PDB file of C-alpha atoms in Angstrom:
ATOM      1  CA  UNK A 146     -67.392 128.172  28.847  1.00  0.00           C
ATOM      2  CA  UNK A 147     -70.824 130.630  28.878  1.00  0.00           C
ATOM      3  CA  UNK A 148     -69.373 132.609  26.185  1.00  0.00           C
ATOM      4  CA  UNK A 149     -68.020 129.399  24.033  1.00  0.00           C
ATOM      5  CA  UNK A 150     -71.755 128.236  24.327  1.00  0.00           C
ATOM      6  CA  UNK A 151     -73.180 131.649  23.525  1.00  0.00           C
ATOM      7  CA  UNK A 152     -70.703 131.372  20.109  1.00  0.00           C
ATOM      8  CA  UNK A 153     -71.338 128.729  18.429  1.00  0.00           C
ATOM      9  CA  UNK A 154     -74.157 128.277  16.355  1.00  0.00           C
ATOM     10  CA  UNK A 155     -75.355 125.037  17.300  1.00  0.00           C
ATOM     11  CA  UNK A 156     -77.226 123.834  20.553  1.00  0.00           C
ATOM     12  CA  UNK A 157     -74.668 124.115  23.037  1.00  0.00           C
ATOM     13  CA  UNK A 158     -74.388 124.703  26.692  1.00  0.00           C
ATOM     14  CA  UNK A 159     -71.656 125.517  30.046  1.00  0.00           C
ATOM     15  CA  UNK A 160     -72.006 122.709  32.218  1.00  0.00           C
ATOM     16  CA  UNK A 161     -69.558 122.651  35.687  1.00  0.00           C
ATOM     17  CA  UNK A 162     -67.131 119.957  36.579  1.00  0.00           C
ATOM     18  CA  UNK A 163     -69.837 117.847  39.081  1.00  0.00           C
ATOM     19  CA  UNK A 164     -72.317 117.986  36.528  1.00  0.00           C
ATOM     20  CA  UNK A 165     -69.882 116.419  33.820  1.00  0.00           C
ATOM     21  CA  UNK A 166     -70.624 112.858  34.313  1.00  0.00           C
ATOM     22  CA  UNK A 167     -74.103 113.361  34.415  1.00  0.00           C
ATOM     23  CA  UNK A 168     -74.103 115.514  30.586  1.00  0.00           C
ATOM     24  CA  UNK A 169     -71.207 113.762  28.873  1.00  0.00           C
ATOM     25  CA  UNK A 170     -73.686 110.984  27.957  1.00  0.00           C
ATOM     26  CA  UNK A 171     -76.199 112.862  25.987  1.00  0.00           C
ATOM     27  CA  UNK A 172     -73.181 115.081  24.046  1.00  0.00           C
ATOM     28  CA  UNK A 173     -71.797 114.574  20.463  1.00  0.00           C
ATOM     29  CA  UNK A 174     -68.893 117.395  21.331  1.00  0.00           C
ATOM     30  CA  UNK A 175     -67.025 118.501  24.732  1.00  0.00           C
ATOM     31  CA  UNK A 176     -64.837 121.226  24.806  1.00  0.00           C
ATOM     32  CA  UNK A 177     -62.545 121.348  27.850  1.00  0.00           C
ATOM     33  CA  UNK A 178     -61.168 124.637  29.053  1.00  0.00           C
ATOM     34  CA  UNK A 179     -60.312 124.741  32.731  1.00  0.00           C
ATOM     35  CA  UNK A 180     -57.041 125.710  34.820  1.00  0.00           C
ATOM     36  CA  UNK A 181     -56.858 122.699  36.265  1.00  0.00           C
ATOM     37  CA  UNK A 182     -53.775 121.479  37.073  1.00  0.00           C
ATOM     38  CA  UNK A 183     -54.837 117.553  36.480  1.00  0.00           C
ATOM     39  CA  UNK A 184     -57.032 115.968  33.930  1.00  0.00           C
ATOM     40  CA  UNK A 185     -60.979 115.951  34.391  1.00  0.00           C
ATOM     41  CA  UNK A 186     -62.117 113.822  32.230  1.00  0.00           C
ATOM     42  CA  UNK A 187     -61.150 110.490  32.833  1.00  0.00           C
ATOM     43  CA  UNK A 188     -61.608 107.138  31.133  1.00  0.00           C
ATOM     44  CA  UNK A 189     -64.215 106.462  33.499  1.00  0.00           C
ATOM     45  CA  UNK A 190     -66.079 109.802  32.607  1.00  0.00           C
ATOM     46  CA  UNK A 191     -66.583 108.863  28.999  1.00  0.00           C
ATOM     47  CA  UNK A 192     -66.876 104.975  29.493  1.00  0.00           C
ATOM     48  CA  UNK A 193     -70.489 104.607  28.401  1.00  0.00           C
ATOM     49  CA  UNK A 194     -70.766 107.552  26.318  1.00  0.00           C
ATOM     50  CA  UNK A 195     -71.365 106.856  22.599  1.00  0.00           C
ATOM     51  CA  UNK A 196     -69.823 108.663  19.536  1.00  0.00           C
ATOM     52  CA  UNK A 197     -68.479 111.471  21.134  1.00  0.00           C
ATOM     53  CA  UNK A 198     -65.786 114.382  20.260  1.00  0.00           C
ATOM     54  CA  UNK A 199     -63.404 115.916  22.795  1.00  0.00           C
ATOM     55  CA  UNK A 200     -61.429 118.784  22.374  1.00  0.00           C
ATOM     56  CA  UNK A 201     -59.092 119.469  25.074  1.00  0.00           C
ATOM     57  CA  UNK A 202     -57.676 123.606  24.655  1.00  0.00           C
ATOM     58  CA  UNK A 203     -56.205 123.788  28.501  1.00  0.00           C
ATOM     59  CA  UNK A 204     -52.958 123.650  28.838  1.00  0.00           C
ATOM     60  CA  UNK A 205     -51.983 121.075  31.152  1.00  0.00           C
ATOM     61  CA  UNK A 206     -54.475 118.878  29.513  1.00  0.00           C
ATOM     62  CA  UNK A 207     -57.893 118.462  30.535  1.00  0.00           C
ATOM     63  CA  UNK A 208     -58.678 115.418  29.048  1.00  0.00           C
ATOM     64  CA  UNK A 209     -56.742 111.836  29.951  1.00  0.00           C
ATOM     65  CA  UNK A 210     -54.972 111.473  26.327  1.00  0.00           C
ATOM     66  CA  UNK A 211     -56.145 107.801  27.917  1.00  0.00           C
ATOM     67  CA  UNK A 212     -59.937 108.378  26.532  1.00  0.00           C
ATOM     68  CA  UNK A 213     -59.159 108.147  23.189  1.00  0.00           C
ATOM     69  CA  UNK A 214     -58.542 104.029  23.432  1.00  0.00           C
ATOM     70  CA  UNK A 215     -62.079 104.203  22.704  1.00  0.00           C
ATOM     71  CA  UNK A 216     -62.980 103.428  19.048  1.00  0.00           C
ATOM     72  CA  UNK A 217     -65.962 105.788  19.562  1.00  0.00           C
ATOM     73  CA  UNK A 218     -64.254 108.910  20.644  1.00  0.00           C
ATOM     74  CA  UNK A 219     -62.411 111.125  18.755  1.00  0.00           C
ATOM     75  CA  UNK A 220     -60.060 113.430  20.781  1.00  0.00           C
ATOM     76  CA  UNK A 221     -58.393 116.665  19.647  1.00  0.00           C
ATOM     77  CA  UNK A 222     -56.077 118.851  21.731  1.00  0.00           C
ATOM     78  CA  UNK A 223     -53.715 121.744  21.114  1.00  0.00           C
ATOM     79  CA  UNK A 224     -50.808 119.095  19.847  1.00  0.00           C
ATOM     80  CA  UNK A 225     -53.468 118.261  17.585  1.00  0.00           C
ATOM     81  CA  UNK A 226     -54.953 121.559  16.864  1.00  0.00           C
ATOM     82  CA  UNK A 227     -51.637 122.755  16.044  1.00  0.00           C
ATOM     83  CA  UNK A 228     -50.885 119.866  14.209  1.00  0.00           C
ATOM     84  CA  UNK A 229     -54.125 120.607  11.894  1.00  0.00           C
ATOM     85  CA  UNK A 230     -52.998 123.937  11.573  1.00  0.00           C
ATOM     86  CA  UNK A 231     -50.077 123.618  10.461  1.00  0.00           C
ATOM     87  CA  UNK A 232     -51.290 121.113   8.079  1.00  0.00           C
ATOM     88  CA  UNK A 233     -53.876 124.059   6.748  1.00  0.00           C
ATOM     89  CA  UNK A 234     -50.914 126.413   6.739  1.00  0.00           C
ATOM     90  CA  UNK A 235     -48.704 123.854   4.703  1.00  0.00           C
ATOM     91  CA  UNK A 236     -51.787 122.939   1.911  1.00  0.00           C
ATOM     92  CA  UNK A 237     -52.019 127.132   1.885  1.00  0.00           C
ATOM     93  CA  UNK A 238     -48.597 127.568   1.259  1.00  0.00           C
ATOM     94  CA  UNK A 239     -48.547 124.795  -1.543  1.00  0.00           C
ATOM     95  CA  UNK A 240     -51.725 126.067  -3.490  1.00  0.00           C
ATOM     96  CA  UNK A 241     -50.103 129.534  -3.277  1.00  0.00           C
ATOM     97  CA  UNK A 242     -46.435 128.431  -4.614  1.00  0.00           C
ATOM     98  CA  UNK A 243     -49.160 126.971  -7.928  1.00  0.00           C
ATOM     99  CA  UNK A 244     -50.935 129.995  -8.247  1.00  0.00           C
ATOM    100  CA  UNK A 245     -47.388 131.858  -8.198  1.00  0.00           C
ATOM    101  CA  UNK A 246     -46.166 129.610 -11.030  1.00  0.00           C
ATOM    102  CA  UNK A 247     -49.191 130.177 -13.046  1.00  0.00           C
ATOM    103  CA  UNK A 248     -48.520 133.961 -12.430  1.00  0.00           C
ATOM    104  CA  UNK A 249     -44.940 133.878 -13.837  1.00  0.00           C
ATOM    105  CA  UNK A 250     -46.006 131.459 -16.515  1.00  0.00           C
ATOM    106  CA  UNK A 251     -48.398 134.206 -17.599  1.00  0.00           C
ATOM    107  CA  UNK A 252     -45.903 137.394 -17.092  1.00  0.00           C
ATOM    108  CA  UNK A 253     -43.274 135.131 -19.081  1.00  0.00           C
ATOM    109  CA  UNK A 254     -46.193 135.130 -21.379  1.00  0.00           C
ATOM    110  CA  UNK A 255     -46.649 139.301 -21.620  1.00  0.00           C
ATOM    111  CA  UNK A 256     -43.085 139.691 -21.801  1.00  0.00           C
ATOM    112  CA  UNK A 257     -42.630 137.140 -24.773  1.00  0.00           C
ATOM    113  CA  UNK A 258     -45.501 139.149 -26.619  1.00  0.00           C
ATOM    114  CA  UNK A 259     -44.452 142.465 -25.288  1.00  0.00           C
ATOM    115  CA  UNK A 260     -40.900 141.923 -26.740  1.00  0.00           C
ATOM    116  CA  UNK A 261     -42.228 139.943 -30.181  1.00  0.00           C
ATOM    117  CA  UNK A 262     -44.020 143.697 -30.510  1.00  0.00           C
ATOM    118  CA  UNK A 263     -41.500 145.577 -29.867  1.00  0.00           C
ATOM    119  CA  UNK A 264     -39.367 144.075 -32.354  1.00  0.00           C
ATOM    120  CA  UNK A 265     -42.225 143.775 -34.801  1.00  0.00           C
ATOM    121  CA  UNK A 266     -42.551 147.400 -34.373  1.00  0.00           C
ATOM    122  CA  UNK A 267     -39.071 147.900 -36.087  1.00  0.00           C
ATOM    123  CA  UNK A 268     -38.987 145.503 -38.181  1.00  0.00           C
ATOM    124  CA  UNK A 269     -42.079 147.182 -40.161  1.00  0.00           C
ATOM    125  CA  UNK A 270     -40.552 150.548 -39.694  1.00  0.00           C
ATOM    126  CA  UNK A 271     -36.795 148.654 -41.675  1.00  0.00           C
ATOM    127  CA  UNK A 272     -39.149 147.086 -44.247  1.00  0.00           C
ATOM    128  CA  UNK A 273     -41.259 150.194 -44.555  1.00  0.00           C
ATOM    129  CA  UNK A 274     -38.299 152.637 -45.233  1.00  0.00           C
ATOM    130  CA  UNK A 275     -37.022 150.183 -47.532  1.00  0.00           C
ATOM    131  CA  UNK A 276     -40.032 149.853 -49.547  1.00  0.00           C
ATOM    132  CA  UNK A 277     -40.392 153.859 -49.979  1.00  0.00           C
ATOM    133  CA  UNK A 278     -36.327 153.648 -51.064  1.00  0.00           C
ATOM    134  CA  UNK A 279     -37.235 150.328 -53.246  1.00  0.00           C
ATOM    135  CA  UNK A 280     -40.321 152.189 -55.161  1.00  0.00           C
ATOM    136  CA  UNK A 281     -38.251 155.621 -55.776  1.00  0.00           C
ATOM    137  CA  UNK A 282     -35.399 154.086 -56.823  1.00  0.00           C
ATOM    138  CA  UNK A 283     -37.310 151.686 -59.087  1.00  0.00           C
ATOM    139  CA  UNK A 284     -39.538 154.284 -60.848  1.00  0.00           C
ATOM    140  CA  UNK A 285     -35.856 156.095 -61.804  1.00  0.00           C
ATOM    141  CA  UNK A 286     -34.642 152.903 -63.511  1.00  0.00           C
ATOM    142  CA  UNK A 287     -37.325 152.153 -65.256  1.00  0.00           C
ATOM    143  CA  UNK A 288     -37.512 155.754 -66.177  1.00  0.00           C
ATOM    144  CA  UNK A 289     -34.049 155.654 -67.243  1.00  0.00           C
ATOM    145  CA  UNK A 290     -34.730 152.412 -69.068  1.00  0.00           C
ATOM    146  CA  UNK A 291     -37.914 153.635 -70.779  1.00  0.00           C
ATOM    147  CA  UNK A 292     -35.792 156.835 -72.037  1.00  0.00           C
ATOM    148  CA  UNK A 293     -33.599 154.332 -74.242  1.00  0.00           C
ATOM    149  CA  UNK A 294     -36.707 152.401 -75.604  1.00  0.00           C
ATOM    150  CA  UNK A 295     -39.707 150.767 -74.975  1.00  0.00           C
ATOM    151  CA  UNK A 296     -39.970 148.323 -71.915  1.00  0.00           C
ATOM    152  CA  UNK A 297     -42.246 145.605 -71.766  1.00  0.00           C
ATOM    153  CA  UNK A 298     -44.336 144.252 -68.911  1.00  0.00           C
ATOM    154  CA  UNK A 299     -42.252 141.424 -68.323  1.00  0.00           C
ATOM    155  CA  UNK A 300     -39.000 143.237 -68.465  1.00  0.00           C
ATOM    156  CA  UNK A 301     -40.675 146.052 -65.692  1.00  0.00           C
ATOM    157  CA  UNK A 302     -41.844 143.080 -63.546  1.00  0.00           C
ATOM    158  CA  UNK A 303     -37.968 142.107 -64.038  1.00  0.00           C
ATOM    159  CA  UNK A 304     -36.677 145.107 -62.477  1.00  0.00           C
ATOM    160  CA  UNK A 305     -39.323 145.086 -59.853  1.00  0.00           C
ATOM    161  CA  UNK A 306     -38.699 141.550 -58.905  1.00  0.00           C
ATOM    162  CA  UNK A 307     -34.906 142.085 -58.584  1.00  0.00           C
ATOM    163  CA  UNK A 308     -35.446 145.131 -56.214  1.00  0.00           C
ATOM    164  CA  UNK A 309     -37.555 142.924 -53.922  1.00  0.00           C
ATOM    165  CA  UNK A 310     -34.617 140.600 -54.274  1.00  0.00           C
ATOM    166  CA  UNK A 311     -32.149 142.444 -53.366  1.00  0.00           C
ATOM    167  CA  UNK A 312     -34.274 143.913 -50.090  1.00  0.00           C
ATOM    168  CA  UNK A 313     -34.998 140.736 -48.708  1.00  0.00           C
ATOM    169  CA  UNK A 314     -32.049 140.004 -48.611  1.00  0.00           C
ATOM    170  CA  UNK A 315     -30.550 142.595 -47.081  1.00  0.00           C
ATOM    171  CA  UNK A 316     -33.016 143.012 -44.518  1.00  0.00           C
ATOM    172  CA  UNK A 317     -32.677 139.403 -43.565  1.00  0.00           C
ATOM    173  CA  UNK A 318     -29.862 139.635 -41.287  1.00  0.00           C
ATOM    174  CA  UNK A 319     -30.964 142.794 -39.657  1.00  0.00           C
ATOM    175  CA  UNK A 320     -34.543 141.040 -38.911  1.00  0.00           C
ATOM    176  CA  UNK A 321     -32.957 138.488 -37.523  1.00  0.00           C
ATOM    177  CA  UNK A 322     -30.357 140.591 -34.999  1.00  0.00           C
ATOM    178  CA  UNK A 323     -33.931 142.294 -34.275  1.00  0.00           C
ATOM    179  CA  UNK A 324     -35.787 139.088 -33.473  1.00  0.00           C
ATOM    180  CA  UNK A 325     -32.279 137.972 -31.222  1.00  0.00           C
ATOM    181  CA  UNK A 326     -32.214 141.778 -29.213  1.00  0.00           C
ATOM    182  CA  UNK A 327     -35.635 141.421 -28.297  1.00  0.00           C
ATOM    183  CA  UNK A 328     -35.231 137.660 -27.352  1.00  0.00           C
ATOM    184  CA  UNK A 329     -32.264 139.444 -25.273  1.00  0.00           C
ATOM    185  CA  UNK A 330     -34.158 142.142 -23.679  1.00  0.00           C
ATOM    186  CA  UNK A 331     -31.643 144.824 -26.034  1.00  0.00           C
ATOM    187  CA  UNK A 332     -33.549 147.048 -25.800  1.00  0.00           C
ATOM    188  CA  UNK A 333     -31.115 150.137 -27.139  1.00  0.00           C
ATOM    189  CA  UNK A 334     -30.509 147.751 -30.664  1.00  0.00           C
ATOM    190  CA  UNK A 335     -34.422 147.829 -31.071  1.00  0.00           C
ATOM    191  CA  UNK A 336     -34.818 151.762 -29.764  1.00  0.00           C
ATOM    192  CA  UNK A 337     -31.991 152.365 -32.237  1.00  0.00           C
ATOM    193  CA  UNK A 338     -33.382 150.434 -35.304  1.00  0.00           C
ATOM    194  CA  UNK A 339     -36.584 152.320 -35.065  1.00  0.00           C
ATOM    195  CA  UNK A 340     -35.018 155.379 -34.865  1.00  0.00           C
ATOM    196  CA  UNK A 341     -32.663 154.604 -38.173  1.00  0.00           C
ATOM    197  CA  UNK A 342     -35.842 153.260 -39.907  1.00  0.00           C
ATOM    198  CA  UNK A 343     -38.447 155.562 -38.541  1.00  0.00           C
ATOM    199  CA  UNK A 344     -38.054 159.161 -38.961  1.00  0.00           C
ATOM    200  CA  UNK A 345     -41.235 159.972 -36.913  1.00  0.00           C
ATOM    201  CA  UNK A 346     -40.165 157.549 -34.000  1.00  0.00           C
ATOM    202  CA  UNK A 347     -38.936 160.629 -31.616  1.00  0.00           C
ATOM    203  CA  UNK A 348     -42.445 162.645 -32.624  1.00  0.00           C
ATOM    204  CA  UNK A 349     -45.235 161.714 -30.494  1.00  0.00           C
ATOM    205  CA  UNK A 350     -48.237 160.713 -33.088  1.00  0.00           C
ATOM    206  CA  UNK A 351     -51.294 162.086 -33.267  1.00  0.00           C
ATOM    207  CA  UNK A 352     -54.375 161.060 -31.801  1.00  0.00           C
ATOM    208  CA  UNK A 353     -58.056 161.178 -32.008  1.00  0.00           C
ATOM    209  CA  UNK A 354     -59.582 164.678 -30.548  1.00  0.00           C
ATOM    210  CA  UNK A 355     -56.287 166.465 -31.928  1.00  0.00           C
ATOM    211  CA  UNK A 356     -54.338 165.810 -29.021  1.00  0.00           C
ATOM    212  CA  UNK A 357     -50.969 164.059 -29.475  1.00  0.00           C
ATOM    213  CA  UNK A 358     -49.858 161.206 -27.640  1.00  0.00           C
ATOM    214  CA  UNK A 359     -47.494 163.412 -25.874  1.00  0.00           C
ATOM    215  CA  UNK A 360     -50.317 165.043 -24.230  1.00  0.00           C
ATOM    216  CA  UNK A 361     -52.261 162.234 -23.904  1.00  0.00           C
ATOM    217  CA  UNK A 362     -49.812 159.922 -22.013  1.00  0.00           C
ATOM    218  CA  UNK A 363     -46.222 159.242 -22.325  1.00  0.00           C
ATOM    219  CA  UNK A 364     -44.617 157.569 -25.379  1.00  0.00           C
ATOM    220  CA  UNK A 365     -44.091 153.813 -24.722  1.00  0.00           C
ATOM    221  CA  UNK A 366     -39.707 153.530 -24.975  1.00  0.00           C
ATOM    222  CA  UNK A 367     -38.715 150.576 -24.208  1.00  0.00           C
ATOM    223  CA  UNK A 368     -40.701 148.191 -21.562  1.00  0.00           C
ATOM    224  CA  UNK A 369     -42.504 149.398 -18.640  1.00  0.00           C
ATOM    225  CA  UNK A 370     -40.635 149.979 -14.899  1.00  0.00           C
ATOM    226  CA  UNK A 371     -42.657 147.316 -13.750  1.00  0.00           C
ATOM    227  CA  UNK A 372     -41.468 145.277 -16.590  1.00  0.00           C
ATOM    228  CA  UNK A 373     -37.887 146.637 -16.574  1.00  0.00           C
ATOM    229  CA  UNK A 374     -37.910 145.146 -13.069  1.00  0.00           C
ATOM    230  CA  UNK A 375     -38.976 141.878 -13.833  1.00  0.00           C
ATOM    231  CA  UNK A 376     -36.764 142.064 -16.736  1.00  0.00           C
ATOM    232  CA  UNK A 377     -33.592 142.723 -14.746  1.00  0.00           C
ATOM    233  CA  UNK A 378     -34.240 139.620 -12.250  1.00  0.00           C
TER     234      UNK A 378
END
């Protein structure tokens, strides 16, 4: 009881069992810690007391469960205690399930980005191997065209606008089975299409301070472990 009192940071004091009914009176709290094998507080202790608090932490029970018929006392013992903790341990586990939904929300959130990159990384490699093919081949028709005659501005827009034609559409299925993989976590059908459409996929790029990436840090292939794992679940 000396070294409860010596704890708490309030005005507090040990008081012995004789000199109970003489204290209780003048106390907003009591906390009841004894071995004793009956209750010692009794109705009768607290009877004229005013507001007052009891916790009971013995176990038997210090306090006659009695006392609390009194609208001015508040009693608390381990039933109680435990009950309160549990309570504390149930609102903990709730606000923890939220915060764990928020985190997964958020991950789902990474991944959806990480994989809309990924397949907007090949994607611009298709379209940008396509153009280079589109602008060669172009120049040689209207080379070829030119060699017969004169060609007129509207006739070389002609040409130009039927080779963008004819790329869009036959990139449009191939975006679209890119968009799907990456939706599908496939990632060999993305790894694959940027190897097809980007010769320099396999070479690690150069960066800043003439260092290449290789050195640098390891080339990004496909989605981190840590996101692999979360992947595969």
């Amino acid at each position: 009881a000396e070294f409860v009192a010596g704890e708490v940071d309030t005005p507090s004091e040990a008081v012995s069992l004789a000199d109970l009914p003489a204290v209780v009176h003048g106390a907003d709290l009591v906390i009841s810690a004894t071995g004793s094998p009956e209750p010692v507080i009794e109705p009768e202790h607290v009877a004229d007391a005013g507001r007052l608090v009891c916790i009971d932490i013995a176990q038997p029970r210090d306090v006659d469960p009695a006392v609390a018929d009194r609208d001015e006392l508040t009693l608390y013992d381990i039933d109680a205690l435990e009950d309160v903790t549990r309570r504390t341990r149930e609102s903990r586990e709730a606000e923890a399930r939220e915060v764990e939904a928020i985190i997964d929300e958020e991950l789902d959130r990474i991944l959806r980005a990480y994989k809309r990159k990924r397949a907007d990384d090949a994607i611009s490699a298709m379209y940008a191997g396509a153009d280079r093919v589109k602008a060669r081949e172009v120049d040689r028709a209207l080379s070829k065209l030119e060699a017969q005659g004169d060609l007129t501005d509207e006739q070389r827009e002609t040409v130009s606008d039927m080779a963008d034609a004819l790329v869009g559409q036959l990139l449009a299925a191939p975006t679209s089975s890119l968009r799907d993989a990456a939706g599908e976590d496939d990632w060999e059908t993305i790894r694959t299409a940027l190897r097809l459409f980007d010769p320099e996929f396999d070479a690690p790029p150069e960066v800043p301070g003439g260092t290449s990436a290789e050195e640098s840090g390891p080339e990004i292939d496909g989605p981190p472990e840590s996101i692999a794992e979360e992947l595969d679940d």
